[in-house]
Amino acid sequence: ALGAATGVPPSFLRPRTTSLKLPGGLLYTRSSMASIPPAHELVRLSTGSPDDGKLCILNLDGQGRVLDFIYIGRDPVEPRNLACLVGMQEAYLNSCLSLHKRDLVDDWIMFFRDDWAHAIYHDRFQDLVHNLRAMLAGDEGGMEVLDLLLRALEDGKDDATISSLRSNAIGPAGEKLMPSTKKLIETSTLDFLKKNKTVLPFYLIPDGKGHK
C-alpha cells in the first residue's frame, strides 16, 4: 500500500470534494486540501449569507493559495469545477482576492461560471501553469519578484507581510510587472488558447493583424 514502506501516511496533493443534501432542501458542497491551517491563519472571502439561501466561502492561505471552497444553497453547482479551484494561486483566478476586496464579487458561484473561467477547468490548464512557472524562473521580471520574496523570507517576515509584498510587486492582473514579463505571460496564455480553441470558443483571440 502507498506509504507502507516508510510507515508514513501518504500526502494527498489533490483536493477532496464532498457533496450532500442537508435538511430543508439545501445542498452542501465542499472541496478542500487534506491539510488546512487553523481558521485564524486563513483569509476568508465569503459571498451571500444563510438568510439569502446561498452561502459561499473561499478560504486562502497567507500566500493567496485556495485551500478550501464551501457552498451551501438550494441550486445545484458543479463540484468538479469547484475542485479545480482548490490548490490554485488566486492570481490565476482573475485576481479574485483584489476583486473581492473592492466589493466586485457578490456571488462566487456566478463569478466562477463566467466565461473567463472556462480555461481553468480545461484538463491542460495545469500544463500552462507549469510552463509559466518554468519561464518566469528565468525571466528578469519574474526573478526580480522572486528575489524580493526570498529576501523577505530570509528576514523572517510572516506570511501576511510576504503576501502583501507579492501583491504590491505584481499588482492586480499583473499591472506592475515589467512590460517584458507581462508580454511573456500574455503570449504564453494566447498560445494556450489558440491550441485549444476548439474546446474553448469563449475567448476572442487576436489574429496578429490588430483584429480579433
CSV table of C-alpha atoms in Angstrom, one decimal:
chain,number,residue,atom,x,y,z
A,1,ALA,CA,0.0,0.0,0.0
A,2,LEU,CA,1.1,3.6,-0.6
A,3,GLY,CA,3.3,4.7,2.3
A,4,ALA,CA,3.6,1.2,3.7
A,5,ALA,CA,7.4,1.0,3.1
A,6,THR,CA,8.1,4.0,5.3
A,7,GLY,CA,5.2,3.7,7.7
A,8,VAL,CA,4.3,7.4,6.9
A,9,PRO,CA,0.8,8.1,5.7
A,10,PRO,CA,0.7,9.3,2.1
A,11,SER,CA,0.4,13.1,1.4
A,12,PHE,CA,-2.6,13.9,-0.8
A,13,LEU,CA,-2.0,16.8,-3.2
A,14,ARG,CA,-5.4,16.8,-4.8
A,15,PRO,CA,-8.4,18.2,-3.0
A,16,ARG,CA,-11.1,16.1,-1.6
A,17,THR,CA,-14.7,17.0,-2.6
A,18,THR,CA,-17.9,16.1,-0.8
A,19,SER,CA,-21.4,16.8,-1.9
A,20,LEU,CA,-24.6,16.0,0.1
A,21,LYS,CA,-28.2,17.1,0.8
A,22,LEU,CA,-28.9,18.9,4.0
A,23,PRO,CA,-32.3,19.2,5.8
A,24,GLY,CA,-34.6,21.8,4.5
A,25,GLY,CA,-33.7,21.2,0.8
A,26,LEU,CA,-30.3,22.8,1.0
A,27,LEU,CA,-27.3,21.4,-0.9
A,28,TYR,CA,-23.8,21.3,0.5
A,29,THR,CA,-20.5,21.0,-1.5
A,30,ARG,CA,-17.0,21.4,0.0
A,31,SER,CA,-13.7,20.9,-1.8
A,32,SER,CA,-10.6,21.2,0.3
A,33,MET,CA,-6.9,20.3,0.6
A,34,ALA,CA,-6.0,17.5,3.0
A,35,SER,CA,-4.2,19.9,5.4
A,36,ILE,CA,-5.7,23.2,6.3
A,37,PRO,CA,-4.2,25.7,8.8
A,38,PRO,CA,-6.3,26.9,11.8
A,39,ALA,CA,-9.1,29.4,10.9
A,40,HIS,CA,-7.2,32.4,12.2
A,41,GLU,CA,-4.4,31.8,9.7
A,42,LEU,CA,-6.8,31.7,6.7
A,43,VAL,CA,-8.1,34.6,4.6
A,44,ARG,CA,-11.8,34.1,4.4
A,45,LEU,CA,-13.7,35.5,1.4
A,46,SER,CA,-17.4,35.0,1.5
A,47,THR,CA,-20.4,35.9,-0.6
A,48,GLY,CA,-24.1,35.6,0.4
A,49,SER,CA,-25.5,34.6,3.7
A,50,PRO,CA,-27.7,31.9,5.2
A,51,ASP,CA,-30.6,34.4,5.1
A,52,ASP,CA,-30.1,34.7,1.3
A,53,GLY,CA,-30.3,30.9,0.9
A,54,LYS,CA,-26.9,30.8,-0.6
A,55,LEU,CA,-23.5,31.0,1.2
A,56,CYS,CA,-20.1,30.6,-0.5
A,57,ILE,CA,-16.8,30.7,1.4
A,58,LEU,CA,-13.4,30.8,-0.3
A,59,ASN,CA,-10.5,30.2,2.1
A,60,LEU,CA,-7.0,31.2,1.1
A,61,ASP,CA,-3.7,30.7,2.9
A,62,GLY,CA,-1.3,33.6,3.7
A,63,GLN,CA,0.3,33.3,0.2
A,64,GLY,CA,-3.0,33.5,-1.6
A,65,ARG,CA,-3.5,29.8,-2.5
A,66,VAL,CA,-7.0,28.5,-2.4
A,67,LEU,CA,-7.2,25.8,0.3
A,68,ASP,CA,-10.9,25.4,0.7
A,69,PHE,CA,-14.2,26.2,-1.0
A,70,ILE,CA,-17.6,25.7,0.7
A,71,TYR,CA,-21.1,26.1,-0.9
A,72,ILE,CA,-24.4,25.9,0.8
A,73,GLY,CA,-27.5,26.7,-1.2
A,74,ARG,CA,-30.6,25.5,-2.9
A,75,ASP,CA,-29.3,25.4,-6.5
A,76,PRO,CA,-27.1,22.6,-7.9
A,77,VAL,CA,-23.4,23.5,-8.5
A,78,GLU,CA,-20.5,21.9,-10.4
A,79,PRO,CA,-18.4,20.1,-7.8
A,80,ARG,CA,-15.8,19.0,-10.4
A,81,ASN,CA,-15.2,22.6,-11.5
A,82,LEU,CA,-15.0,23.9,-7.9
A,83,ALA,CA,-12.4,21.3,-7.1
A,84,CYS,CA,-10.2,22.8,-9.9
A,85,LEU,CA,-10.0,26.0,-7.9
A,86,VAL,CA,-8.6,24.4,-4.8
A,87,GLY,CA,-4.8,24.5,-4.8
A,88,MET,CA,-4.6,27.4,-7.3
A,89,GLN,CA,-3.0,30.7,-6.6
A,90,GLU,CA,-5.7,33.4,-6.6
A,91,ALA,CA,-3.8,35.3,-9.2
A,92,TYR,CA,-4.8,32.6,-11.7
A,93,LEU,CA,-8.4,33.1,-10.7
A,94,ASN,CA,-8.8,36.5,-12.2
A,95,SER,CA,-7.1,38.1,-9.2
A,96,CYS,CA,-10.2,37.2,-7.1
A,97,LEU,CA,-8.8,38.5,-3.8
A,98,SER,CA,-8.4,42.0,-5.2
A,99,LEU,CA,-11.8,41.9,-6.8
A,100,HIS,CA,-13.4,40.7,-3.5
A,101,LYS,CA,-11.7,43.4,-1.5
A,102,ARG,CA,-13.1,46.0,-3.9
A,103,ASP,CA,-16.6,44.6,-3.5
A,104,LEU,CA,-16.8,43.5,-7.1
A,105,VAL,CA,-17.8,39.9,-6.3
A,106,ASP,CA,-21.3,39.2,-4.8
A,107,ASP,CA,-21.6,35.5,-5.7
A,108,TRP,CA,-18.6,33.2,-6.0
A,109,ILE,CA,-20.6,30.6,-7.9
A,110,MET,CA,-21.6,33.1,-10.7
A,111,PHE,CA,-18.1,34.5,-10.7
A,112,PHE,CA,-16.6,31.1,-11.4
A,113,ARG,CA,-19.2,30.4,-14.0
A,114,ASP,CA,-18.3,33.4,-16.0
A,115,ASP,CA,-16.7,32.9,-19.5
A,116,TRP,CA,-13.2,33.9,-18.3
A,117,ALA,CA,-13.1,30.8,-16.0
A,118,HIS,CA,-13.7,28.1,-18.6
A,119,ALA,CA,-9.9,27.7,-19.3
A,120,ILE,CA,-9.3,26.9,-15.6
A,121,TYR,CA,-11.5,23.8,-15.9
A,122,HIS,CA,-9.6,22.5,-19.0
A,123,ASP,CA,-7.6,19.4,-18.4
A,124,ARG,CA,-4.5,21.0,-19.9
A,125,PHE,CA,-4.6,24.2,-17.8
A,126,GLN,CA,-2.1,22.9,-15.4
A,127,ASP,CA,0.3,22.5,-18.3
A,128,LEU,CA,0.0,26.2,-18.9
A,129,VAL,CA,0.7,26.9,-15.2
A,130,HIS,CA,3.8,24.7,-15.2
A,131,ASN,CA,5.1,26.3,-18.4
A,132,LEU,CA,4.6,29.8,-17.0
A,133,ARG,CA,6.4,28.9,-13.8
A,134,ALA,CA,9.4,27.5,-15.7
A,135,MET,CA,9.6,30.5,-18.0
A,136,LEU,CA,9.2,33.1,-15.2
A,137,ALA,CA,12.0,31.4,-13.3
A,138,GLY,CA,14.4,32.6,-16.0
A,139,ASP,CA,12.7,35.9,-16.7
A,140,GLU,CA,14.2,39.1,-15.4
A,141,GLY,CA,10.9,40.5,-14.1
A,142,GLY,CA,10.0,37.1,-12.6
A,143,MET,CA,13.4,36.8,-10.9
A,144,GLU,CA,13.1,40.3,-9.5
A,145,VAL,CA,9.8,39.5,-7.7
A,146,LEU,CA,11.2,36.1,-6.6
A,147,ASP,CA,14.3,37.8,-5.1
A,148,LEU,CA,12.1,40.3,-3.2
A,149,LEU,CA,10.1,37.5,-1.7
A,150,LEU,CA,13.1,35.4,-0.9
A,151,ARG,CA,14.8,38.3,1.0
A,152,ALA,CA,11.6,38.8,3.0
A,153,LEU,CA,11.5,35.1,3.8
A,154,GLU,CA,15.2,35.1,4.9
A,155,ASP,CA,14.4,38.2,7.1
A,156,GLY,CA,11.8,36.2,8.9
A,157,LYS,CA,8.8,38.1,7.6
A,158,ASP,CA,5.4,36.4,8.3
A,159,ASP,CA,3.0,35.1,5.6
A,160,ALA,CA,0.8,38.2,5.7
A,161,THR,CA,3.8,40.5,5.0
A,162,ILE,CA,5.1,38.3,2.2
A,163,SER,CA,1.7,38.1,0.6
A,164,SER,CA,1.4,41.9,0.8
A,165,LEU,CA,4.8,42.3,-0.8
A,166,ARG,CA,3.9,39.9,-3.6
A,167,SER,CA,0.6,41.7,-4.3
A,168,ASN,CA,2.3,45.1,-4.4
A,169,ALA,CA,5.1,43.9,-6.6
A,170,ILE,CA,2.7,42.2,-9.1
A,171,GLY,CA,-0.4,44.4,-8.9
A,172,PRO,CA,-3.9,43.4,-10.0
A,173,ALA,CA,-3.8,41.4,-13.2
A,174,GLY,CA,0.0,41.8,-13.2
A,175,GLU,CA,-0.2,45.5,-13.9
A,176,LYS,CA,3.0,46.3,-12.0
A,177,LEU,CA,5.2,43.7,-13.7
A,178,MET,CA,7.9,44.6,-16.1
A,179,PRO,CA,6.5,45.0,-19.7
A,180,SER,CA,8.6,42.1,-21.0
A,181,THR,CA,7.3,39.9,-18.2
A,182,LYS,CA,3.7,40.8,-18.9
A,183,LYS,CA,4.3,40.1,-22.6
A,184,LEU,CA,5.7,36.7,-21.8
A,185,ILE,CA,2.6,35.8,-19.8
A,186,GLU,CA,0.2,37.2,-22.4
A,187,THR,CA,2.0,35.3,-25.3
A,188,SER,CA,2.0,32.0,-23.4
A,189,THR,CA,-1.7,32.4,-22.5
A,190,LEU,CA,-2.7,33.2,-26.1
A,191,ASP,CA,-0.7,30.2,-27.4
A,192,PHE,CA,-2.6,28.0,-24.9
A,193,LEU,CA,-6.0,29.4,-26.1
A,194,LYS,CA,-5.1,29.1,-29.7
A,195,LYS,CA,-4.1,25.4,-29.3
A,196,ASN,CA,-7.3,24.7,-27.5
A,197,LYS,CA,-9.7,27.0,-29.3
A,198,THR,CA,-12.0,24.1,-30.4
A,199,VAL,CA,-12.9,23.4,-26.8
A,200,LEU,CA,-12.5,27.0,-25.5
A,201,PRO,CA,-14.5,29.0,-28.0
A,202,PHE,CA,-15.5,31.7,-25.5
A,203,TYR,CA,-12.3,33.8,-26.0
A,204,LEU,CA,-11.6,36.4,-28.6
A,205,ILE,CA,-8.1,35.8,-29.7
A,206,PRO,CA,-6.0,38.5,-31.6
A,207,ASP,CA,-5.1,37.3,-35.1
A,208,GLY,CA,-1.8,39.3,-35.2
A,209,LYS,CA,-3.2,41.9,-37.5
A,210,GLY,CA,-4.8,44.1,-35.0
A,211,HIS,CA,-8.2,42.3,-35.3
A,212,LYS,CA,-10.0,39.8,-33.0
